CSV table of C-alpha atoms and ligand atoms in Angstrom, one decimal:
chain,number,residue,atom,x,y,z
A,1141,UNK,CA,0.0,-0.2,0.0
A,1142,UNK,CA,1.2,3.2,-0.6
A,1143,UNK,CA,1.8,5.7,2.3
A,1144,UNK,CA,0.1,9.3,2.1
A,1145,UNK,CA,2.5,12.1,2.8
A,1146,UNK,CA,5.8,10.8,2.8
A,1147,UNK,CA,8.7,12.4,0.7
A,1148,UNK,CA,10.9,10.0,-1.0
A,1149,UNK,CA,14.2,10.4,-2.6
A,1150,UNK,CA,14.7,8.0,-5.0
A,1151,UNK,CA,17.9,7.1,-7.0
A,1152,UNK,CA,18.0,5.3,-10.2
A,1153,UNK,CA,21.6,4.4,-12.1
A,1154,UNK,CA,21.0,1.6,-13.4
A,1155,UNK,CA,22.0,2.2,-17.0
A,1156,UNK,CA,23.5,5.3,-18.4
A,1157,UNK,CA,21.3,8.0,-17.1
A,1158,UNK,CA,22.2,9.5,-13.5
A,1159,UNK,CA,19.0,10.2,-11.7
A,1160,UNK,CA,17.4,11.5,-8.9
A,1161,UNK,CA,13.7,12.5,-7.9
A,1162,UNK,CA,12.0,14.1,-5.4
A,1163,UNK,CA,8.3,13.0,-5.2
A,1164,UNK,CA,5.5,13.2,-2.6
A,1165,UNK,CA,2.1,11.4,-2.9
A,1166,UNK,CA,2.7,10.6,-6.4
A,1167,UNK,CA,3.5,14.3,-7.4
A,1168,UNK,CA,6.8,15.0,-8.8
A,1169,UNK,CA,8.6,17.6,-6.9
A,1170,UNK,CA,11.5,17.1,-8.7
A,1171,UNK,CA,12.8,14.7,-11.5
A,1172,UNK,CA,16.2,15.0,-12.6
A,1173,UNK,CA,18.0,12.9,-15.1
A,1174,UNK,CA,21.4,13.2,-16.5
A,1175,UNK,CA,22.3,11.4,-19.7
A,1176,UNK,CA,25.9,10.3,-20.3
A,1177,UNK,CA,26.9,11.4,-24.1
A,1178,UNK,CA,30.4,9.5,-23.7
A,1179,UNK,CA,29.1,6.3,-24.7
A,1180,UNK,CA,27.6,7.9,-28.0
A,1181,UNK,CA,30.6,7.4,-29.6
A,1182,UNK,CA,30.7,3.9,-28.7
A,1183,UNK,CA,27.6,3.1,-30.6
A,1184,UNK,CA,26.6,1.8,-27.2
A,1185,UNK,CA,26.8,2.0,-23.5
A,1186,UNK,CA,30.0,1.1,-22.1
A,1187,UNK,CA,29.6,-0.4,-18.4
A,1188,UNK,CA,32.9,0.7,-17.4
A,1189,UNK,CA,32.5,4.2,-18.4
A,1190,UNK,CA,29.0,4.4,-17.2
A,1191,UNK,CA,30.0,3.4,-13.4
A,1192,UNK,CA,32.6,6.1,-13.6
A,1193,UNK,CA,30.1,8.5,-14.7
A,1194,UNK,CA,27.5,7.7,-12.3
A,1195,UNK,CA,30.3,8.4,-9.6
A,1196,UNK,CA,31.5,11.6,-10.6
A,1197,UNK,CA,27.4,12.6,-11.2
A,1198,UNK,CA,25.3,11.2,-8.4
A,1199,UNK,CA,26.0,14.2,-5.7
A,1200,UNK,CA,25.6,17.1,-8.2
A,1201,UNK,CA,22.7,15.6,-9.5
A,1202,UNK,CA,20.8,14.5,-5.8
A,1203,UNK,CA,21.8,18.4,-4.7
A,1204,UNK,CA,20.1,19.7,-8.2
A,1205,UNK,CA,16.9,17.5,-7.1
A,1206,UNK,CA,16.7,18.7,-3.8
A,1207,UNK,CA,17.2,22.4,-5.2
A,1208,UNK,CA,14.5,21.9,-7.7
A,1209,UNK,CA,12.0,20.2,-5.3
A,1210,UNK,CA,12.8,22.9,-2.6
A,1211,UNK,CA,13.2,21.1,0.4
A,1212,UNK,CA,15.9,20.5,2.4
A,1213,UNK,CA,17.6,17.0,3.2
A,1214,UNK,CA,15.6,16.9,6.5
A,1215,UNK,CA,12.3,17.0,5.0
A,1216,UNK,CA,12.8,13.4,3.4
A,1217,UNK,CA,11.4,10.7,4.8
A,1218,UNK,CA,12.6,7.9,2.8
A,1219,UNK,CA,15.1,6.8,0.3
A,1220,UNK,CA,14.5,4.5,-3.0
A,1221,UNK,CA,16.9,3.3,-5.0
A,1222,UNK,CA,16.7,1.0,-8.3
A,1223,UNK,CA,18.4,-2.2,-7.1
A,1224,UNK,CA,18.4,-4.1,-10.2
A,1225,UNK,CA,18.4,-5.2,-12.9
A,1226,UNK,CA,21.1,-3.6,-14.5
A,1227,UNK,CA,24.6,-3.0,-15.0
A,1228,UNK,CA,26.1,-4.5,-11.8
A,1229,UNK,CA,28.6,-1.6,-11.8
A,1230,UNK,CA,26.2,1.1,-12.3
A,1231,UNK,CA,23.8,-0.1,-9.5
A,1232,UNK,CA,25.9,-0.3,-7.0
A,1233,UNK,CA,27.1,3.4,-7.2
A,1234,UNK,CA,23.5,4.3,-6.8
A,1235,UNK,CA,23.0,1.3,-3.9
A,1236,UNK,CA,26.0,2.6,-2.3
A,1237,UNK,CA,25.2,6.5,-2.4
A,1238,UNK,CA,21.6,5.5,-1.1
A,1239,UNK,CA,22.6,3.3,1.5
A,1240,UNK,CA,25.0,5.8,2.8
A,1241,UNK,CA,22.6,8.9,2.8
A,1242,UNK,CA,19.7,7.1,4.5
A,1243,UNK,CA,22.0,5.1,7.0
A,1244,UNK,CA,23.7,8.9,8.1
A,1245,UNK,CA,20.2,10.1,8.5
A,1246,UNK,CA,18.3,7.2,10.2
A,1247,UNK,CA,15.9,6.8,7.0
A,1248,UNK,CA,14.4,3.7,5.8
A,1249,UNK,CA,15.1,2.9,2.4
A,1250,UNK,CA,13.4,0.9,-0.1
A,1251,UNK,CA,15.2,-1.6,-2.7
A,1252,UNK,CA,12.9,-1.2,-6.3
A,1253,UNK,CA,13.0,-3.5,-9.0
A,1254,UNK,CA,13.8,-1.1,-12.2
A,1255,UNK,CA,10.8,-3.0,-14.3
A,1256,UNK,CA,8.7,-2.4,-11.7
A,1257,UNK,CA,9.3,0.9,-11.7
A,1258,UNK,CA,9.2,1.4,-15.3
A,1259,UNK,CA,5.3,0.0,-15.0
A,1260,UNK,CA,4.5,2.4,-12.0
A,1261,UNK,CA,5.8,5.5,-14.2
A,1262,UNK,CA,1.8,5.2,-15.4
A,1263,UNK,CA,0.9,5.5,-11.6
A,1264,UNK,CA,2.4,9.3,-11.3
A,1265,UNK,CA,0.6,12.6,-11.2
A,1266,UNK,CA,-0.9,14.2,-13.4
A,1267,UNK,CA,-2.3,11.6,-15.1
A,1268,UNK,CA,-2.5,8.7,-13.0
A,1269,UNK,CA,-3.8,5.4,-14.6
A,1270,UNK,CA,-5.3,2.7,-12.1
A,1271,UNK,CA,-4.9,-1.1,-12.7
A,1272,UNK,CA,-5.7,-3.5,-14.3
A,1273,UNK,CA,-3.9,-2.9,-17.3
A,1274,UNK,CA,-1.7,-4.3,-19.6
A,1275,UNK,CA,1.8,-2.8,-19.6
A,1276,UNK,CA,4.2,-3.1,-22.3
A,1277,UNK,CA,7.8,-1.2,-21.5
A,1278,UNK,CA,10.5,-1.3,-24.7
A,1279,UNK,CA,13.7,0.4,-24.3
A,1280,UNK,CA,16.8,-0.2,-25.1
A,1281,UNK,CA,17.4,-2.7,-22.3
A,1282,UNK,CA,14.3,-4.7,-22.1
A,1283,UNK,CA,11.2,-5.5,-23.7
A,1284,UNK,CA,7.9,-7.0,-22.1
A,1285,UNK,CA,4.5,-7.5,-21.5
A,1286,UNK,CA,2.7,-7.7,-18.0
A,1287,UNK,CA,-0.7,-8.3,-16.7
A,1288,UNK,CA,-0.6,-5.4,-14.2
A,1289,UNK,CA,-3.5,-6.6,-11.8
A,1290,UNK,CA,-2.4,-4.3,-8.3
A,1291,UNK,CA,0.4,-1.9,-7.6
A,1292,UNK,CA,3.0,-4.3,-5.7
A,1293,UNK,CA,5.5,-6.3,-7.8
A,1294,UNK,CA,3.5,-9.2,-6.7
A,1295,UNK,CA,0.4,-8.0,-8.6
A,1296,UNK,CA,2.3,-8.3,-11.8
A,1297,UNK,CA,2.5,-11.1,-14.3
A,1298,UNK,CA,5.2,-10.8,-17.0
A,1299,UNK,CA,3.3,-12.4,-20.0
A,1300,UNK,CA,6.0,-12.7,-22.2
A,1301,UNK,CA,9.7,-10.9,-23.2
A,1302,UNK,CA,12.3,-10.8,-25.7
A,1303,UNK,CA,14.1,-13.9,-25.9
A,1304,UNK,CA,17.1,-11.6,-27.3
A,1305,UNK,CA,17.3,-7.9,-28.2
A,1306,UNK,CA,15.2,-5.4,-26.7
A,1307,UNK,CA,13.3,-3.4,-29.4
A,1308,UNK,CA,15.1,-0.5,-28.5
A,1309,UNK,CA,18.6,-2.6,-29.0
A,1310,UNK,CA,17.1,-3.7,-32.3
A,1311,UNK,CA,16.0,-0.3,-33.8
A,1312,UNK,CA,19.4,1.0,-32.6
A,1313,UNK,CA,21.6,-1.5,-34.5
A,1314,UNK,CA,19.2,-1.5,-37.4
A,1315,UNK,CA,19.4,2.3,-37.4
A,1316,UNK,CA,23.1,1.9,-37.1
A,1317,UNK,CA,23.3,-0.4,-40.3
A,1318,UNK,CA,21.6,2.9,-42.1
A,1319,UNK,CA,24.4,4.5,-41.0
A,1320,UNK,CA,22.2,6.8,-38.4
A,1321,UNK,CA,24.1,8.0,-34.9
A,1322,UNK,CA,23.4,6.0,-31.8
A,1323,UNK,CA,20.7,6.0,-30.3
A,1324,UNK,CA,18.9,5.3,-33.0
A,1325,UNK,CA,15.3,5.8,-32.6
A,1326,UNK,CA,14.5,9.1,-33.2
A,1327,UNK,CA,16.9,9.6,-36.5
A,1328,UNK,CA,15.1,6.2,-37.5
A,1329,UNK,CA,11.6,7.3,-37.0
A,1330,UNK,CA,12.3,10.5,-38.9
A,1331,UNK,CA,14.3,9.0,-41.8
A,1332,UNK,CA,11.3,6.5,-41.9
A,1333,UNK,CA,8.8,9.5,-42.4
A,1334,UNK,CA,10.0,9.9,-46.0
A,1335,UNK,CA,10.4,6.0,-46.7
A,1336,UNK,CA,7.7,3.6,-48.0
A,1337,UNK,CA,6.9,1.2,-44.9
A,1338,UNK,CA,5.3,-1.9,-47.4
A,1339,UNK,CA,8.2,-1.3,-49.6
A,1340,UNK,CA,10.4,-4.3,-48.0
A,1341,UNK,CA,8.9,-7.5,-46.5
A,1342,UNK,CA,10.9,-8.2,-42.9
A,1343,UNK,CA,10.1,-10.7,-40.3
A,1344,UNK,CA,7.8,-10.4,-37.7
A,1345,UNK,CA,8.6,-13.6,-35.3
A,1346,UNK,CA,5.4,-14.9,-35.8
A,1347,UNK,CA,6.9,-18.4,-35.1
A,1348,UNK,CA,7.7,-17.3,-31.8
A,1349,UNK,CA,5.0,-18.8,-29.6
A,1350,UNK,CA,2.8,-17.0,-26.8
A,1351,UNK,CA,3.6,-13.4,-25.9
A,1352,UNK,CA,7.2,-13.4,-26.2
A,1353,UNK,CA,9.3,-11.3,-28.5
A,1354,UNK,CA,12.4,-11.9,-30.9
A,1355,UNK,CA,14.1,-9.1,-32.9
A,1356,UNK,CA,17.1,-11.2,-33.6
A,1357,UNK,CA,16.1,-12.5,-36.4
A,1358,UNK,CA,14.6,-9.0,-37.8
A,1359,UNK,CA,18.0,-7.8,-37.4
A,1360,UNK,CA,19.8,-10.4,-39.6
A,1361,UNK,CA,17.3,-9.7,-42.1
A,1362,UNK,CA,18.0,-5.8,-42.8
A,1363,UNK,CA,21.7,-7.1,-42.7
A,1364,UNK,CA,21.2,-9.3,-45.7
A,1365,UNK,CA,18.6,-7.0,-46.9
A,1366,UNK,CA,21.2,-4.6,-47.3
A,1367,UNK,CA,23.7,-6.9,-48.7
A,1368,UNK,CA,21.9,-8.1,-51.5
A,1369,UNK,CA,20.7,-4.7,-52.7
A,1370,UNK,CA,24.1,-3.5,-52.6
A,1371,UNK,CA,25.5,-0.3,-51.0
A,1372,UNK,CA,24.5,1.9,-53.7
A,1373,UNK,CA,20.9,1.0,-53.9
A,1374,UNK,CA,20.8,0.6,-50.1
A,1375,UNK,CA,21.6,4.3,-50.0
A,1376,UNK,CA,19.1,5.4,-52.5
A,1377,UNK,CA,16.8,3.0,-50.7
A,1378,UNK,CA,17.5,4.1,-46.7
A,1379,UNK,CA,14.4,5.8,-46.0
A,1380,UNK,CA,12.1,2.4,-47.5
A,1381,UNK,CA,14.9,0.3,-45.1
A,1382,UNK,CA,14.2,2.4,-42.4
A,1383,UNK,CA,10.3,2.3,-42.7
A,1384,UNK,CA,9.9,-1.3,-43.3
A,1385,UNK,CA,12.5,-2.0,-40.6
A,1386,UNK,CA,10.4,0.0,-38.1
A,1387,UNK,CA,7.4,-1.4,-39.3
A,1388,UNK,CA,8.6,-4.9,-38.5
A,1389,UNK,CA,9.3,-3.7,-34.6
A,1390,UNK,CA,6.2,-1.8,-34.5
A,1391,UNK,CA,4.2,-4.8,-36.0
A,1392,UNK,CA,5.8,-7.6,-33.5
A,1393,UNK,CA,5.0,-5.3,-30.2
A,1394,UNK,CA,1.2,-4.6,-31.6
A,1395,UNK,CA,0.5,-8.7,-32.6
A,1396,UNK,CA,1.7,-9.3,-29.1
A,1397,UNK,CA,-0.4,-6.6,-27.4
A,1398,UNK,CA,-3.2,-7.5,-29.5
A,1399,UNK,CA,-3.1,-11.0,-28.5
A,1400,UNK,CA,-2.8,-10.2,-24.8
A,1401,UNK,CA,-6.0,-8.3,-25.1
A,1402,UNK,CA,-7.7,-11.5,-26.3
A,1403,UNK,CA,-6.0,-13.7,-23.8
A,1404,UNK,CA,-6.6,-11.3,-20.5
A,1405,UNK,CA,-9.6,-9.6,-21.2
A,1406,UNK,CA,-7.9,-6.4,-20.3
A,1407,UNK,CA,-8.5,-3.1,-22.7
A,1408,UNK,CA,-6.6,-0.7,-20.7
A,1409,UNK,CA,-2.5,-0.2,-21.9
A,1410,UNK,CA,0.0,1.3,-20.8
A,1411,UNK,CA,3.4,1.8,-22.3
A,1412,UNK,CA,6.9,2.8,-21.3
A,1413,UNK,CA,10.6,2.8,-21.8
A,1414,UNK,CA,12.2,5.3,-24.7
A,1415,UNK,CA,10.6,3.3,-27.3
A,1416,UNK,CA,7.1,4.4,-26.4
A,1417,UNK,CA,8.4,7.9,-27.8
A,1418,UNK,CA,8.2,6.0,-31.2
A,1419,UNK,CA,5.0,7.8,-33.4
A,1420,UNK,CA,4.2,5.3,-35.5
A,1421,UNK,CA,3.8,2.6,-32.5
A,1422,UNK,CA,1.3,5.1,-30.2
A,1423,UNK,CA,-1.0,5.1,-33.6
A,1424,UNK,CA,-0.8,1.7,-33.9
A,1425,UNK,CA,-1.6,0.2,-30.4
A,1426,UNK,CA,-3.9,3.3,-30.4
A,1427,UNK,CA,-5.9,1.3,-33.2
A,1428,UNK,CA,-6.4,-1.4,-30.8
A,1429,UNK,CA,-7.4,0.3,-27.7
A,1430,UNK,CA,-9.0,4.0,-27.2
A,1431,UNK,CA,-7.7,3.5,-23.6
A,1432,UNK,CA,-4.1,3.9,-24.0
A,1433,UNK,CA,-1.7,5.7,-21.5
A,1434,UNK,CA,1.7,6.8,-22.5
A,1435,UNK,CA,3.5,9.0,-19.5
A,1436,UNK,CA,5.4,11.9,-20.2
A,1437,UNK,CA,8.7,11.4,-22.3
A,1438,UNK,CA,10.7,11.9,-19.3
A,1439,UNK,CA,8.6,9.4,-17.3
A,1440,UNK,CA,9.2,6.9,-20.3
A,1441,UNK,CA,12.8,6.7,-20.6
A,1442,UNK,CA,15.1,5.6,-17.3
A,1443,UNK,CA,14.3,8.1,-14.6
A,1444,UNK,CA,14.3,7.8,-10.6
A,1445,UNK,CA,10.5,9.6,-10.0
A,1446,UNK,CA,9.4,6.1,-11.2
A,1447,UNK,CA,11.6,4.3,-8.9
A,1448,UNK,CA,10.2,6.7,-5.9
A,1449,UNK,CA,6.4,5.6,-7.5
A,1450,UNK,CA,7.4,1.8,-7.5
A,1451,UNK,CA,8.8,2.8,-3.8
A,1452,UNK,CA,5.1,3.7,-2.4
A,1453,UNK,CA,4.0,-0.1,-3.2
A,1454,UNK,CA,7.4,-1.7,-2.0
A,1455,UNK,CA,8.3,-2.8,1.6
A,1456,UNK,CA,11.0,-1.0,3.1
A,1457,UNK,CA,14.2,-2.8,4.0
A,1458,UNK,CA,14.7,-3.3,7.8
A,1459,UNK,CA,17.5,-4.8,9.9
A,1460,UNK,CA,20.2,-6.4,7.6
A,1461,UNK,CA,18.2,-5.6,4.8
A,1462,UNK,CA,20.4,-2.3,4.3
A,1463,UNK,CA,23.4,-5.0,3.4
A,1464,UNK,CA,24.3,-4.3,0.0
A,1465,UNK,CA,24.3,-7.7,-0.7
A,1466,UNK,CA,20.6,-8.3,0.2
A,1467,UNK,CA,19.5,-5.2,-1.3
A,1468,UNK,CA,21.2,-6.3,-4.2
A,1469,UNK,CA,19.5,-9.5,-4.2
A,1470,UNK,CA,16.3,-8.1,-4.4
A,1471,UNK,CA,17.4,-6.7,-7.9
A,1472,UNK,CA,18.3,-9.7,-9.2
A,1473,UNK,CA,15.3,-11.7,-7.8
A,1474,UNK,CA,13.2,-9.1,-10.3
A,1475,UNK,CA,9.9,-9.2,-11.7
A,1476,UNK,CA,10.5,-10.1,-15.1
B,2032,KG4,O1,14.5,3.4,-21.7
B,2032,KG4,P1,15.5,4.2,-22.6
B,2032,KG4,O2,15.5,5.7,-22.5
B,2032,KG4,O3,17.0,3.7,-22.0
B,2032,KG4,C1,17.2,2.6,-22.0
B,2032,KG4,O4,16.8,1.3,-22.3
B,2032,KG4,O5,18.6,2.3,-22.4
B,2032,KG4,O6,15.2,3.9,-24.1
B,2032,KG4,C2,16.1,4.2,-25.1
B,2032,KG4,C3,16.0,3.3,-26.3
B,2032,KG4,C4,17.0,3.7,-27.4
B,2032,KG4,O7,17.1,2.0,-28.0
B,2032,KG4,C5,16.3,4.4,-28.4
B,2032,KG4,O8,16.9,4.2,-29.6
B,2032,KG4,C6,15.1,4.4,-28.0
B,2032,KG4,O9,14.7,4.2,-26.6
B,2032,KG4,N1,13.8,5.3,-28.7
B,2032,KG4,C7,13.2,5.1,-29.8
B,2032,KG4,C8,13.1,6.5,-30.1
B,2032,KG4,N2,13.2,7.5,-28.9
B,2032,KG4,C9,14.2,6.5,-28.3
B,2032,KG4,N3,12.6,4.0,-30.3
B,2032,KG4,C10,11.9,4.5,-31.5
B,2032,KG4,N4,11.4,5.4,-31.8
B,2032,KG4,C11,11.9,6.9,-31.0
B,2032,KG4,N5,11.3,8.0,-31.4
B,2033,ZN,ZN1,14.9,1.0,-17.9
């Protein structure tokens, strides 16, 4: 159950964004996200670089959140932190910081599952939505579909997950093959607008049973398609390739949502993760249900406000629970 009147300082460092937020009763008082551009040159997140950057950024990011929220440290009632899943070195920076912050001030500590956090982003003001609902989370690191029957992690049933790449990962790799910068989602969408999404037939992973996803075959299909077209022709047809590739990702996500709606009878849909920013995906999902909810962009990508939202529905760690080893195990158990 959520605890009314509590002010939560939340910290999220599971990947390449250093995040801190202050949330009171589901109302976001501050939501600071400091992205790390140093990964872009590598075409993906470098774990060691991420951990070092978190170490440098965590204190200024937390101070910025307190400033934005216009509260003093003494106004904080509890600390929430992402325990996992994520990059272990990156997670440990946030966990160690949160643990030290909480224990120095005698505050309770809540260890939050990152994926529970993505789902709970939909519970935040100003447009909170209530379960039961289906939640589709698609980002650079994860892609899964869950039946959300209540607010706690125990109320969430993961119906399907990717068997290989995450949707965002597939988008980034496809975009890279088309010569687009990292992260590739927004540039791919822009290029696709000038192309014909029916120009090429790319696999939709129909062979994957149940509600799981698979994007590895799609990625390979694009690679072979570009090779077969030849460098020059592939360059000329870049926009068609982008549009067809994007359509294949969107159609695969939509087909699982459609099937999940039929199987569960749930028609309310909430989406999250960076890929939720995709215009054609939103439009396609809106064809499946009028009851669709997309949090603001800064709540779809990794952020700490969603960690505070999940903390409201997660037990506080007590006693030896503040030991990092146990906090970390909470993340490893995970919902998905
Ligand atoms: O949740 P997120 O910000 O963080 C990570 O998982 O790291 O998701 C990032 C992913 C990237 O793969 C990015 O290319 C994708 O979200 N993305 C998009 C769009 N904007 C970001 N994918 C498709 N269309 C977009 N407009
Ligand atoms: Zn995430």
